Coordinates of C-alpha atoms in Angstrom, one line a residue:
M86 CA -12.2 5.4 11.3
L87 CA -10.6 2.1 10.5
V88 CA -7.5 1.6 8.3
I89 CA -6.4 -1.9 7.2
V90 CA -2.7 -2.2 6.5
A91 CA -0.7 -5.0 4.9
P92 CA 3.0 -5.6 5.9
G93 CA 5.9 -5.8 3.5
Q94 CA 8.8 -8.2 3.0
G95 CA 10.5 -9.2 6.2
A96 CA 7.3 -9.7 8.2
Q97 CA 7.3 -13.4 7.5
T98 CA 8.7 -15.9 10.1
P99 CA 9.1 -19.7 9.8
G100 CA 5.9 -21.6 10.4
F101 CA 3.7 -18.5 10.8
L102 CA 1.0 -20.0 8.4
T103 CA 0.6 -23.3 10.3
P104 CA -2.4 -22.3 12.6
W105 CA -4.2 -20.6 9.6
L106 CA -4.1 -23.8 7.5
E107 CA -6.0 -25.7 10.2
D108 CA -9.1 -24.1 8.8
T109 CA -10.4 -26.0 5.7
N110 CA -11.7 -22.9 3.9
F111 CA -8.4 -21.0 4.4
A112 CA -6.4 -24.0 3.3
R113 CA -8.4 -24.5 0.1
R114 CA -8.3 -20.9 -0.9
F115 CA -4.6 -20.7 -0.1
E116 CA -3.8 -23.7 -2.3
W117 CA -5.6 -22.0 -5.1
L118 CA -3.5 -18.8 -4.9
S119 CA -0.4 -21.0 -4.5
T120 CA -1.4 -22.6 -7.8
V121 CA -1.7 -19.2 -9.5
A122 CA 1.7 -18.2 -8.1
G123 CA 3.3 -21.5 -9.3
L124 CA 4.8 -22.0 -5.9
D125 CA 4.3 -24.4 -3.0
L126 CA 3.4 -21.6 -0.6
V127 CA 1.9 -24.1 1.9
H128 CA 5.4 -25.6 2.3
Y129 CA 7.0 -22.2 2.6
G130 CA 4.5 -21.0 5.2
T131 CA 4.8 -24.1 7.4
D132 CA 8.0 -26.2 7.0
A133 CA 10.5 -24.0 5.3
D134 CA 13.3 -22.3 7.3
A135 CA 14.1 -18.6 7.6
D136 CA 16.6 -18.7 4.8
A137 CA 14.1 -20.2 2.3
I138 CA 11.4 -17.7 3.0
R139 CA 13.8 -14.8 3.0
A140 CA 14.2 -15.2 -0.8
T141 CA 12.5 -12.4 -2.6
E142 CA 10.7 -14.6 -5.1
V143 CA 9.2 -16.6 -2.2
A144 CA 8.5 -14.0 0.5
Q145 CA 6.5 -11.7 -1.6
P146 CA 3.9 -14.1 -3.0
L147 CA 3.7 -15.7 0.5
L148 CA 2.8 -12.4 2.2
V149 CA 0.3 -11.3 -0.4
A150 CA -1.5 -14.7 -0.5
T151 CA -1.7 -14.8 3.3
G152 CA -3.2 -11.3 3.6
L153 CA -5.8 -11.9 0.9
I154 CA -7.1 -15.1 2.3
A155 CA -7.0 -13.8 5.9
A156 CA -9.1 -10.8 4.8
L157 CA -11.8 -13.3 3.6
E158 CA -11.7 -14.9 7.1
L159 CA -12.1 -11.5 8.7
F160 CA -14.9 -10.4 6.3
P161 CA -16.9 -13.5 5.3
H162 CA -19.1 -11.3 3.2
P163 CA -16.5 -9.1 1.3
S164 CA -19.0 -6.6 0.0
D165 CA -19.9 -5.7 3.6
A166 CA -16.3 -4.7 4.3
F167 CA -16.5 -1.4 2.4
E168 CA -19.1 -0.1 4.7
R169 CA -16.5 -0.3 7.5
I170 CA -13.1 0.2 6.0
G171 CA -12.1 3.9 5.8
A172 CA -8.8 3.3 3.9
V173 CA -6.3 0.6 3.0
A174 CA -2.5 0.9 2.7
G175 CA 0.3 -1.6 2.1
H176 CA 4.0 -1.3 2.9
S177 CA 6.1 -2.1 -0.2
V178 CA 4.8 -5.4 -1.6
G179 CA 1.8 -5.0 0.8
E180 CA 0.4 -2.5 -1.7
I181 CA -0.5 -5.3 -4.0
G182 CA -2.6 -7.0 -1.4
A183 CA -4.1 -3.6 -0.4
A184 CA -5.0 -3.0 -4.1
A185 CA -6.7 -6.4 -4.4
G186 CA -8.5 -5.8 -1.2
A187 CA -9.9 -2.5 -2.5
R188 CA -11.0 -4.4 -5.7
V189 CA -8.7 -2.5 -8.0
I190 CA -7.4 -5.9 -9.2
T191 CA -8.5 -9.5 -8.6
A192 CA -6.7 -11.9 -6.3
E193 CA -5.5 -13.9 -9.3
Q194 CA -4.1 -10.8 -10.9
A195 CA -2.4 -9.9 -7.7
M196 CA -0.7 -13.2 -7.4
V197 CA 0.6 -13.1 -11.0
L198 CA 1.9 -9.6 -10.4
V199 CA 3.6 -10.4 -7.1
R200 CA 5.1 -13.6 -8.6
E201 CA 6.7 -11.6 -11.4
R202 CA 7.6 -8.7 -9.1
G203 CA 9.6 -11.1 -6.8
L204 CA 11.3 -12.8 -9.7
A205 CA 12.2 -9.6 -11.4
M206 CA 13.5 -8.0 -8.2
A207 CA 15.6 -11.0 -7.5
R208 CA 17.2 -10.8 -11.0
A209 CA 17.8 -7.1 -10.6
A210 CA 19.4 -7.6 -7.2
A211 CA 21.8 -10.2 -8.7
R212 CA 23.3 -7.7 -11.1
T213 CA 25.1 -5.7 -8.5
P214 CA 26.1 -6.5 -4.9
T215 CA 23.7 -4.2 -2.9
G216 CA 21.9 -4.3 0.4
M217 CA 19.9 -2.3 3.0
T218 CA 20.7 -1.1 6.5
A219 CA 18.2 0.3 9.0
V220 CA 19.3 3.6 10.6
L221 CA 17.6 3.8 14.0
G222 CA 17.5 7.0 16.0
G223 CA 19.6 10.1 15.3
D224 CA 18.5 13.5 14.0
R225 CA 16.4 13.1 10.9
D226 CA 18.1 15.8 8.9
E227 CA 21.5 14.6 9.8
V228 CA 20.6 11.0 8.9
L229 CA 19.4 12.0 5.5
E230 CA 22.4 14.2 4.9
S231 CA 24.7 11.4 5.8
L232 CA 22.9 9.0 3.4
A233 CA 23.2 11.6 0.6
T234 CA 27.0 12.0 1.4
H235 CA 27.5 8.3 0.9
G236 CA 25.3 8.1 -2.2
L237 CA 22.7 6.0 -0.4
T238 CA 18.9 6.1 -0.9
P239 CA 16.5 6.4 2.1
A240 CA 14.5 3.5 0.6
N241 CA 12.1 3.2 3.5
D242 CA 11.1 6.3 5.5
N243 CA 9.0 4.7 8.3
G244 CA 8.6 7.7 10.5
P245 CA 10.6 9.3 13.4
G246 CA 13.9 7.5 14.0
Q247 CA 13.3 4.8 11.3
V248 CA 15.0 5.2 8.0
V249 CA 16.3 2.3 5.9
A250 CA 19.4 3.1 3.7
A251 CA 19.9 1.2 0.5
G252 CA 22.8 1.1 -2.0
T253 CA 25.9 -0.8 -2.9
L254 CA 27.8 -2.9 -0.3
E255 CA 30.7 -0.4 -0.6
Q256 CA 28.4 2.5 0.2
L257 CA 26.9 0.7 3.1
A258 CA 30.3 -0.1 4.5
A259 CA 31.3 3.6 4.3
L260 CA 28.1 4.4 6.3
K261 CA 29.1 1.9 8.9
D262 CA 32.5 3.5 9.2
A263 CA 31.0 7.0 9.6
P264 CA 27.5 6.6 11.0
P265 CA 25.2 9.6 11.8
A266 CA 25.5 10.8 15.4
K267 CA 23.3 9.0 17.9
A268 CA 22.1 6.5 15.3
R269 CA 22.3 2.7 15.5
L270 CA 22.8 0.7 12.3
V271 CA 21.2 -2.7 11.7
P272 CA 22.1 -4.5 8.5
L273 CA 19.0 -6.2 7.0
S274 CA 18.9 -9.7 5.5
V275 CA 17.6 -8.8 2.0
A276 CA 18.8 -9.7 -1.4
G277 CA 19.4 -6.2 -2.7
A278 CA 18.7 -2.4 -2.6
F279 CA 15.0 -2.5 -3.0
H280 CA 13.1 0.8 -3.8
T281 CA 16.2 2.3 -5.5
H282 CA 17.4 2.8 -9.1
H283 CA 19.0 -0.6 -8.8
M284 CA 15.5 -2.1 -9.3
A285 CA 14.9 -0.3 -12.6
P286 CA 15.0 -3.6 -14.7
A287 CA 12.2 -5.0 -12.5
V288 CA 10.0 -1.9 -13.1
E289 CA 10.5 -2.3 -16.8
H290 CA 9.4 -6.0 -16.7
L291 CA 6.4 -5.4 -14.5
G292 CA 5.3 -2.3 -16.4
A293 CA 5.2 -4.3 -19.6
L294 CA 2.9 -6.9 -17.9
A295 CA 0.8 -4.3 -16.3
R296 CA -0.3 -2.8 -19.6
S297 CA -2.5 -5.9 -20.1
V298 CA -4.0 -5.8 -16.6
S299 CA -7.6 -4.6 -16.3
T300 CA -8.4 -2.5 -13.3
H301 CA -11.4 -1.0 -11.4
D302 CA -11.6 2.1 -9.3
P303 CA -11.1 1.4 -5.6
R304 CA -14.1 0.7 -3.4
T305 CA -12.4 2.5 -0.5
R306 CA -9.5 5.0 -0.1
V307 CA -6.1 3.6 -1.2
I308 CA -3.1 5.4 0.4
S309 CA -0.1 5.4 -1.8
N310 CA 3.4 4.6 -0.6
R311 CA 4.9 7.0 -3.0
D312 CA 3.7 10.2 -1.3
G313 CA 0.9 9.4 1.1
Q314 CA -1.8 10.6 -1.4
V315 CA -5.2 8.9 -1.7
V316 CA -5.5 7.5 -5.2
H317 CA -8.9 6.7 -6.6
D318 CA -8.2 5.8 -10.3
G319 CA -7.5 2.1 -10.8
R320 CA -5.0 2.6 -13.5
E321 CA -3.1 5.1 -11.4
V322 CA -3.0 2.7 -8.5
L323 CA -1.5 0.1 -10.7
R324 CA 1.0 2.5 -12.3
R325 CA 2.2 3.6 -8.8
M326 CA 2.6 0.0 -7.6
V327 CA 4.8 -0.7 -10.6
G328 CA 7.0 2.4 -10.2
Q329 CA 7.2 1.9 -6.4
I330 CA 9.6 -1.0 -6.9
A331 CA 12.3 1.5 -7.7
H332 CA 11.0 4.4 -5.6
P333 CA 11.3 5.0 -1.8
V334 CA 8.5 3.9 0.5
R335 CA 7.2 7.0 2.3
W336 CA 5.4 5.3 5.1
D337 CA 5.9 8.4 7.1
L338 CA 3.6 10.3 4.7
C339 CA 1.1 7.4 4.7
L340 CA 0.9 7.8 8.5
E341 CA 0.4 11.6 8.1
T342 CA -2.5 10.9 5.8
M343 CA -4.1 8.4 8.3
E344 CA -3.8 11.2 10.9
D345 CA -5.4 13.7 8.6
L346 CA -8.3 11.2 8.0
G347 CA -8.9 11.0 11.7
V348 CA -8.1 7.3 12.0
T349 CA -9.0 5.8 15.4
G350 CA -8.0 2.2 14.7
I351 CA -5.4 0.4 12.5
L352 CA -5.7 -3.3 11.9
E353 CA -2.6 -5.1 10.4
M354 CA -3.1 -8.2 8.3
P355 CA -1.0 -11.3 9.0
P356 CA 1.9 -11.8 9.5
A357 CA 1.3 -8.7 11.6
G358 CA 3.2 -6.7 14.1
T359 CA 5.7 -4.5 12.2
L360 CA 3.3 -1.8 11.0
T361 CA 1.2 -1.7 14.2
G362 CA 4.5 -1.3 16.1
I363 CA 5.4 1.7 14.0
A364 CA 1.9 3.2 14.4
K365 CA 2.0 2.9 18.2
R366 CA 5.1 5.2 18.2
A367 CA 3.9 7.6 15.5
L368 CA 0.2 8.0 16.1
K369 CA -0.4 8.4 19.8
G370 CA -3.9 7.6 20.9
V371 CA -4.8 5.5 17.9
E372 CA -5.7 1.9 18.7
T373 CA -4.0 -0.9 16.9
F374 CA -4.7 -4.6 16.3
A375 CA -2.1 -7.0 15.0
L376 CA -3.9 -10.0 13.5
K377 CA -1.4 -12.8 13.9
T378 CA -3.4 -16.0 14.4
P379 CA -6.9 -17.2 13.6
D380 CA -7.9 -17.4 17.2
Q381 CA -7.9 -13.6 17.2
L382 CA -10.6 -13.3 14.5
D383 CA -13.5 -12.7 16.8
D384 CA -11.6 -10.0 18.6
A385 CA -10.5 -8.5 15.3
R386 CA -14.2 -8.4 14.1
A387 CA -15.1 -6.6 17.3
F388 CA -12.2 -4.1 16.6
V389 CA -13.7 -3.6 13.1
D390 CA -17.1 -3.0 14.5
K391 CA -15.8 -0.4 17.0
H392 CA -13.8 1.7 14.5
G393 CA -15.4 0.9 11.2
E394 CA -17.2 3.5 9.0
S395 CA -17.7 3.9 5.2
A396 CA -15.3 5.9 3.1
G397 CA -18.3 7.3 1.2
L398 CA -16.9 6.2 -2.2
E399 CA -19.8 4.2 -3.5
I400 CA -19.5 3.6 -7.2
T401 CA -22.5 2.7 -9.4
P402 CA -22.7 1.9 -13.2
T403 CA -24.3 5.4 -13.6
W404 CA -21.6 7.7 -12.0
R405 CA -18.0 7.9 -10.9
V406 CA -16.4 10.2 -8.3
V407 CA -13.3 12.4 -8.4
V408 CA -11.6 12.6 -4.9
S409 CA -9.0 14.7 -3.2
P410 CA -5.6 13.0 -2.9
T411 CA -4.7 14.9 0.2
K412 CA -5.7 17.4 2.9
G413 CA -5.8 21.1 2.0
T414 CA -7.9 23.8 0.4
F415 CA -9.7 23.1 -2.9
H416 CA -9.5 25.7 -5.7
L417 CA -12.0 25.2 -8.5
D418 CA -10.9 25.4 -12.1
E419 CA -13.1 28.1 -13.8
A420 CA -13.2 26.3 -17.1
A421 CA -14.3 23.0 -15.5
A422 CA -16.9 24.8 -13.4
A423 CA -18.5 26.2 -16.5
S424 CA -18.5 22.8 -18.4
A425 CA -21.3 20.3 -18.5
V426 CA -19.0 17.6 -20.0
L427 CA -15.4 17.0 -19.1
S428 CA -12.9 15.0 -21.3
A429 CA -10.7 12.4 -19.7
G430 CA -7.7 14.0 -18.0
T431 CA -9.3 17.5 -17.7
P432 CA -8.1 19.5 -14.7
I433 CA -11.0 20.3 -12.3
G434 CA -9.0 22.3 -9.8
D435 CA -6.2 21.8 -7.3
V436 CA -5.7 21.2 -3.6
A437 CA -3.2 23.4 -1.8
S438 CA -1.6 22.2 1.4
S439 CA 1.2 23.4 3.6
R440 CA 3.5 21.1 1.7
D441 CA 2.5 21.5 -2.0
R442 CA -0.2 22.2 -4.5
I443 CA -1.6 19.2 -6.4
T444 CA -3.6 19.4 -9.6
I445 CA -6.8 17.2 -9.7
T446 CA -8.0 15.8 -13.0
A447 CA -11.1 13.9 -14.1
A448 CA -9.3 10.6 -15.0
H449 CA -12.3 9.1 -16.8
G450 CA -14.2 12.2 -18.0
G451 CA -17.9 12.3 -18.3
Q452 CA -21.0 14.4 -17.8
V453 CA -21.0 16.6 -14.7
V454 CA -23.6 15.2 -12.3
E455 CA -22.9 17.2 -9.2
W456 CA -20.1 19.3 -7.6
L457 CA -19.7 18.2 -4.0
V458 CA -17.4 21.1 -2.9
E459 CA -17.1 24.8 -3.6
D460 CA -14.1 26.9 -4.4
G461 CA -12.1 27.5 -1.2
D462 CA -13.5 24.6 0.8
P463 CA -11.2 22.6 3.1
V464 CA -11.0 19.0 2.0
S465 CA -9.7 15.8 3.5
P466 CA -7.8 12.9 1.9
G467 CA -10.1 10.9 -0.3
Q468 CA -13.0 13.3 0.1
P469 CA -15.4 13.2 -3.0
L470 CA -15.2 16.4 -5.0
L471 CA -17.2 15.7 -8.1
R472 CA -19.7 13.1 -9.5
L473 CA -19.5 12.3 -13.2
H474 CA -21.7 10.3 -15.5
P475 CA -19.3 8.0 -17.5
E476 CA -21.4 8.0 -20.7
G477 CA -21.2 11.7 -21.3
V478 CA -18.0 11.6 -23.3
A479 CA -17.5 10.0 -26.7

C-alpha cells in the first residue's frame, strides 16, 4: 500500500523550487496558484533568502502550492491516482495540500485557505512572544512530564524521541535551564507557538471563512493529524484542518495508522525529506521516497507502480460509504441495523480498539444499500462499513 505525505512548515529551503520551474507546465500552473494566493511565490521559491521564506504567511502558501503542482507532474491523469493511492496525510499545513489532493477541496480553495491561515497565524503569533523547541531523545514519559511542569504544549509529537515543545519564551527558557534527562534541546526558527492555545484567534478567523467552503467526500483515505483517525466526511476533514491550527500535531498516531493499514511505501511530496526521515526511524521495513527534484519523477512513478493499490472508496452519484476511522472491532448499533433509512448523524455502531471506543455516525444519512461488515468483525482504518443511497432522506 502507498501513502502520499505532504510536509509542514520548515521543510522549505532557499531556491528549492528552481529546478521545478524549468518545466513550462509546472511554471504556468504555479503562477496561477501564486495569483490565487496573492503572493509572488515564484520569487520566494527561487531568489528569496532563508529569512524571507521562514515567514509564516510566505512559507505556508509556498509549500502547499508546490505540493499540489508536483502531484500533477507525478500523476498526469489525476483520476488515475486514486486507483493507486491507499491514503494521504499532511503534517500541519501539509493537511491542506493532502485534502486538496484527495479532492475534498479544490486547489484554489486550498490556496485561499492557506493564505488566510498563514496571515492569521502570523497575527496571532505577534500578540505574545512565543516559540517552539525540539526535544530530541530522552524518555517519552519524562519529556511529557517536564513539558507539563513548565506549562508547555507538546505541539508536535513526531514519534519516538521527537517532541516539539511550544509556549512562551519564558516557559521555553525555563525548560532550557532544566531539560529532561538525556534529551537535547534545539530551538526552532518559527514565529510563534503553533498548534497551541496561542493560535486561537487564527482558528476563529479561518473557521468563519470555512463555513462558506464547499467540500466533497475524499476519494481516498485521509489520515487526520488530530488523532491519526481516517476521516471520510468532507466537512469533518475541513473542520479538523481549521481546529488543528491550535491543536497538537499527532504525527506519531498518523504513523500508527499507516502501520495498521499495512503500508509498504511512503512517498513525500516536495520539498521532501523530513517526513520520510521520520518514517525510516519509526516504520522499519517500509520503503520511502523523498521527491525533491523533477529528475526523480520517473523513479517516483515506478515507486507508485510498485506500492500502489486502491483504497476501495469509490463514490458514485447513487451511493456513499461510511468508513471505520481506526483499527479495532466493529459493534453494530441494533437500531441502525433494523432501519432501512438513516437520518444524517445517526450512530451506526462503534469501533473498539486497545486505546478507545469511537462512535461511528452516518454523516450524510440515506437509504441503506448494503452493510459491508457484521457485528464483531475486525476492521482496519478506512475500511468501508456501510453503503447508503443519498436520496433516501428528505
